[in-house]
Short mmCIF file of C-alpha atoms in Angstrom, two decimals:
data_model
loop_
_atom_site.label_atom_id
_atom_site.label_comp_id
_atom_site.label_asym_id
_atom_site.label_seq_id
_atom_site.Cartn_x
_atom_site.Cartn_y
_atom_site.Cartn_z
CA UNK Y 1 -123.83 31.87 -34.20
CA UNK Y 2 -122.00 33.96 -31.59
CA UNK Y 3 -122.99 33.54 -27.95
CA UNK Y 4 -123.05 36.73 -25.91
CA UNK Y 5 -122.62 36.44 -22.16
CA UNK Y 6 -124.51 39.01 -20.16
CA UNK Y 7 -122.33 41.32 -18.11
CA UNK Y 8 -124.54 40.47 -15.12
CA UNK Y 9 -123.66 36.77 -15.42
CA UNK Y 10 -119.88 37.27 -15.58
CA UNK Y 11 -119.51 38.15 -11.84
CA UNK Y 12 -121.59 35.07 -10.95
CA UNK Y 13 -119.35 32.83 -13.08
CA UNK Y 14 -116.23 34.33 -11.51
CA UNK Y 15 -117.69 33.83 -8.04
CA UNK Y 16 -118.46 30.18 -8.78
CA UNK Y 17 -114.95 29.64 -10.15
CA UNK Y 18 -113.51 31.23 -7.02
CA UNK Y 19 -115.64 29.04 -4.74
CA UNK Y 20 -114.66 25.95 -6.73
CA UNK Y 21 -110.98 26.81 -6.53
CA UNK Y 22 -111.31 27.49 -2.79
CA UNK Y 23 -112.87 24.10 -2.08
CA UNK Y 24 -110.34 22.33 -4.32
CA UNK Y 25 -107.49 23.90 -2.35
CA UNK Y 26 -109.28 23.15 0.93
CA UNK Y 27 -109.80 19.48 0.05
CA UNK Y 28 -106.18 19.10 -1.07
CA UNK Y 29 -104.97 20.73 2.15
CA UNK Y 30 -107.14 18.36 4.20
CA UNK Y 31 -105.77 15.33 2.36
CA UNK Y 32 -102.22 16.49 3.05
CA UNK Y 33 -102.89 17.27 6.71
CA UNK Y 34 -105.12 14.24 7.37
CA UNK Y 35 -103.92 11.51 4.99
CA UNK Y 36 -105.54 8.79 7.14
CA UNK Y 37 -108.92 10.50 7.41
CA UNK Y 38 -111.59 7.91 8.22
CA UNK Y 39 -109.25 4.90 8.15
CA UNK Y 40 -110.11 2.38 10.87
CA UNK Y 41 -106.95 1.09 12.52
CA UNK Y 42 -106.46 -1.21 15.52
CA UNK Y 43 -103.47 -0.77 17.79
CA UNK Y 44 -102.99 -3.99 19.73
CA UNK Y 45 -100.62 -3.78 22.73
CA UNK Y 46 -99.52 -7.37 23.34
CA UNK Y 47 -100.00 -9.29 26.59
CA UNK Y 48 -101.49 -7.56 29.67
CA UNK Y 49 -102.94 -8.52 33.03
CA UNK Y 50 -101.69 -11.87 34.25
CA UNK Y 51 -99.53 -12.18 31.10
CA UNK Y 52 -96.43 -9.94 31.44
CA UNK Y 53 -94.79 -11.01 28.18
CA UNK Y 54 -90.98 -10.91 28.12
CA UNK Y 55 -89.34 -9.75 31.34
CA UNK Y 56 -85.99 -8.53 32.60
CA UNK Y 57 -86.08 -8.02 36.35
CA UNK Y 58 -89.17 -5.91 37.07
CA UNK Y 59 -89.31 -4.49 33.54
CA UNK Y 60 -92.18 -6.12 31.66
CA UNK Y 61 -93.06 -6.15 27.98
CA UNK Y 62 -96.76 -5.54 28.66
CA UNK Y 63 -96.03 -2.16 30.25
CA UNK Y 64 -93.65 -0.85 27.60
CA UNK Y 65 -95.85 -1.86 24.66
CA UNK Y 66 -98.83 -0.13 26.26
CA UNK Y 67 -96.84 3.10 26.54
CA UNK Y 68 -95.69 2.84 22.91
CA UNK Y 69 -99.26 2.09 21.83
CA UNK Y 70 -100.59 5.26 23.49
CA UNK Y 71 -98.06 7.34 21.54
CA UNK Y 72 -98.83 5.46 18.32
CA UNK Y 73 -102.58 5.92 18.79
CA UNK Y 74 -102.14 9.67 19.16
CA UNK Y 75 -99.83 9.88 16.12
CA UNK Y 76 -102.34 8.03 13.93
CA UNK Y 77 -105.27 10.11 15.18
CA UNK Y 78 -103.38 13.30 14.38
CA UNK Y 79 -103.37 12.11 10.77
CA UNK Y 80 -107.14 11.56 10.79
CA UNK Y 81 -107.37 7.83 11.56
CA UNK Y 82 -110.12 6.27 13.68
CA UNK Y 83 -108.06 4.30 16.17
CA UNK Y 84 -109.19 1.53 18.51
CA UNK Y 85 -107.01 -0.19 21.09
CA UNK Y 86 -107.57 -3.79 22.09
CA UNK Y 87 -106.59 -2.74 25.60
CA UNK Y 88 -105.83 0.64 27.13
CA UNK Y 89 -104.91 -0.60 30.60
CA UNK Y 90 -103.13 -3.53 32.23
CA UNK Y 91 -105.79 -6.13 31.53
CA UNK Y 92 -106.29 -9.62 30.16
CA UNK Y 93 -109.03 -9.95 27.54
CA UNK Y 94 -109.90 -13.57 28.32
CA UNK Y 95 -113.16 -14.60 29.98
CA UNK Y 96 -113.34 -16.35 33.33
CA UNK Y 97 -115.05 -19.18 31.44
CA UNK Y 98 -112.19 -19.72 28.99
CA UNK Y 99 -110.50 -23.08 29.65
CA UNK Y 100 -107.39 -21.75 27.87
CA UNK Y 101 -106.83 -18.19 29.05
CA UNK Y 102 -104.15 -17.20 26.53
CA UNK Y 103 -106.15 -18.51 23.58
CA UNK Y 104 -109.26 -16.77 24.89
CA UNK Y 105 -107.37 -13.48 25.16
CA UNK Y 106 -106.11 -13.70 21.57
CA UNK Y 107 -109.51 -14.80 20.25
CA UNK Y 108 -111.20 -11.73 21.72
CA UNK Y 109 -108.64 -9.46 20.08
CA UNK Y 110 -109.56 -11.02 16.74
CA UNK Y 111 -113.26 -10.51 17.42
CA UNK Y 112 -112.62 -6.80 18.05
CA UNK Y 113 -110.95 -6.43 14.65
CA UNK Y 114 -114.01 -7.86 12.95
CA UNK Y 115 -116.60 -6.06 15.08
CA UNK Y 116 -115.24 -2.62 14.21
CA UNK Y 117 -114.38 -3.44 10.57
CA UNK Y 118 -110.68 -2.75 10.99
CA UNK Y 119 -108.77 -1.87 7.82
CA UNK Y 120 -105.42 -2.58 9.45
CA UNK Y 121 -104.09 -3.94 12.74
CA UNK Y 122 -100.78 -3.17 14.40
CA UNK Y 123 -99.78 -5.78 16.95
CA UNK Y 124 -97.18 -4.15 19.21
CA UNK Y 125 -94.64 -6.37 20.98
CA UNK Y 126 -91.06 -6.44 22.23
CA UNK Y 127 -88.55 -9.16 21.46
CA UNK Y 128 -86.37 -11.21 23.80
CA UNK Y 129 -83.08 -12.69 22.66
CA UNK Y 130 -80.60 -15.31 23.83
CA UNK Y 131 -77.87 -12.69 23.89
CA UNK Y 132 -77.79 -9.17 25.30
CA UNK Y 133 -76.28 -8.14 21.96
CA UNK Y 134 -79.47 -8.95 20.03
CA UNK Y 135 -81.03 -5.67 18.94
CA UNK Y 136 -83.26 -3.97 16.41
CA UNK Y 137 -86.92 -3.59 15.48
CA UNK Y 138 -88.39 -6.19 13.15
CA UNK Y 139 -91.71 -7.10 11.52
CA UNK Y 140 -93.42 -10.47 11.13
CA UNK Y 141 -96.39 -11.30 8.91
CA UNK Y 142 -98.60 -14.23 7.93
CA UNK Y 143 -99.35 -15.06 4.29
CA UNK Y 144 -103.11 -15.32 4.88
CA UNK Y 145 -103.49 -11.85 3.34
CA UNK Y 146 -101.23 -10.71 0.48
CA UNK Y 147 -101.27 -7.15 1.82
CA UNK Y 148 -99.52 -8.28 5.02
CA UNK Y 149 -96.24 -8.72 3.19
CA UNK Y 150 -96.67 -5.46 1.29
CA UNK Y 151 -97.21 -3.53 4.51
CA UNK Y 152 -94.42 -5.45 6.25
CA UNK Y 153 -91.93 -4.48 3.55
CA UNK Y 154 -92.88 -0.82 3.87
CA UNK Y 155 -92.45 -0.97 7.65
CA UNK Y 156 -89.07 -2.67 7.50
CA UNK Y 157 -87.83 -0.17 4.91
CA UNK Y 158 -88.73 2.73 7.21
CA UNK Y 159 -87.46 0.99 10.35
CA UNK Y 160 -84.06 0.59 8.69
CA UNK Y 161 -83.98 4.30 7.96
CA UNK Y 162 -85.62 5.66 11.12
CA UNK Y 163 -84.57 3.14 13.78
CA UNK Y 164 -81.33 1.95 12.17
CA UNK Y 165 -82.29 -1.72 12.45
CA UNK Y 166 -80.46 -4.34 10.41
CA UNK Y 167 -83.07 -7.04 10.93
CA UNK Y 168 -85.22 -8.56 8.17
CA UNK Y 169 -88.91 -9.11 7.44
CA UNK Y 170 -89.98 -12.52 8.75
CA UNK Y 171 -93.04 -14.77 8.58
CA UNK Y 172 -94.99 -16.05 11.58
CA UNK Y 173 -97.41 -18.92 12.10
CA UNK Y 174 -98.67 -17.83 15.52
CA UNK Y 175 -102.38 -18.34 16.29
CA UNK Y 176 -103.58 -14.75 16.12
CA UNK Y 177 -101.92 -13.84 12.84
CA UNK Y 178 -103.01 -16.91 10.91
CA UNK Y 179 -106.62 -16.58 12.06
CA UNK Y 180 -107.56 -13.17 10.70
CA UNK Y 181 -107.88 -11.97 7.13
CA UNK Y 182 -107.72 -8.35 8.31
CA UNK Y 183 -104.44 -6.89 7.00
CA UNK Y 184 -101.79 -6.34 9.63
CA UNK Y 185 -98.48 -7.37 11.11
CA UNK Y 186 -96.64 -8.22 14.31
CA UNK Y 187 -94.24 -5.42 15.21
CA UNK Y 188 -91.32 -6.18 17.54
CA UNK Y 189 -90.11 -2.73 18.62
CA UNK Y 190 -86.74 -3.91 19.91
CA UNK Y 191 -85.15 -6.31 22.40
CA UNK Y 192 -85.96 -6.09 26.08
CA UNK Y 193 -82.87 -8.25 26.70
CA UNK Y 194 -80.62 -5.58 25.20
CA UNK Y 195 -79.82 -3.02 27.96
CA UNK Y 196 -79.54 -0.09 25.54
CA UNK Y 197 -82.80 -0.82 23.73
CA UNK Y 198 -84.58 -1.62 26.98
CA UNK Y 199 -83.68 1.87 28.20
CA UNK Y 200 -84.55 3.58 24.90
CA UNK Y 201 -87.96 1.93 24.57
CA UNK Y 202 -88.94 3.39 27.94
CA UNK Y 203 -88.13 6.98 26.91
CA UNK Y 204 -90.74 9.32 25.41
CA UNK Y 205 -88.36 10.41 22.66
CA UNK Y 206 -87.73 6.89 21.33
CA UNK Y 207 -91.37 5.87 21.73
CA UNK Y 208 -92.29 8.84 19.54
CA UNK Y 209 -89.62 7.80 17.04
CA UNK Y 210 -91.15 4.32 16.79
CA UNK Y 211 -94.68 5.72 16.52
CA UNK Y 212 -93.72 8.21 13.82
CA UNK Y 213 -92.01 5.53 11.74
CA UNK Y 214 -95.06 3.25 11.97
CA UNK Y 215 -97.44 6.12 11.18
CA UNK Y 216 -95.38 7.10 8.13
CA UNK Y 217 -95.53 3.47 6.97
CA UNK Y 218 -99.31 3.30 7.43
CA UNK Y 219 -99.76 6.43 5.31
CA UNK Y 220 -97.49 5.00 2.61
CA UNK Y 221 -99.39 1.71 2.67
CA UNK Y 222 -102.80 3.32 2.19
CA UNK Y 223 -101.60 5.69 -0.52
#
């Protein structure tokens, strides 16, 4: 039996095919432009408030990591991510009732991850060395989540290419990282005790370089 398609139906079929092709192209373009669309990511600038972190003279870790975190937040959002920051100003997250202020600060960061159902956290810090020759970005992870190492390896691979670091992926047993099952890592962006890196990490150009390398790694991790 031969099926005959009405000439009136053919334009409708062609229109539907065109619409389908248009939306397919549109969706693919959106995925390419916004590869992190809807992903919930926490950017966690270390220290803050009464806790300056590592220091050299009047240059404090807490200030530099906050600047880097702003740039990183914007880079991730440009790729479609929903980004939260544990702090967006010079503040301490501990409560006045906490007997141990540092522990209270870290505990509240962990609570934020859980409250907003984070899919990934990026803990942003700066290293301090015993020598002014120590240099290079590095990543530390805890084994509590198997994805931590996977993400850490991706980050270190890109840091070696983008930031020319020769450092290696390391493990950490610090309180915050061993007390959350949310995937994530500790990122040391460089050494504050190295004069060259200390200068670079305070420049917009290098901050963008760090942020772009991390963002590229996040996209690779999720895909």
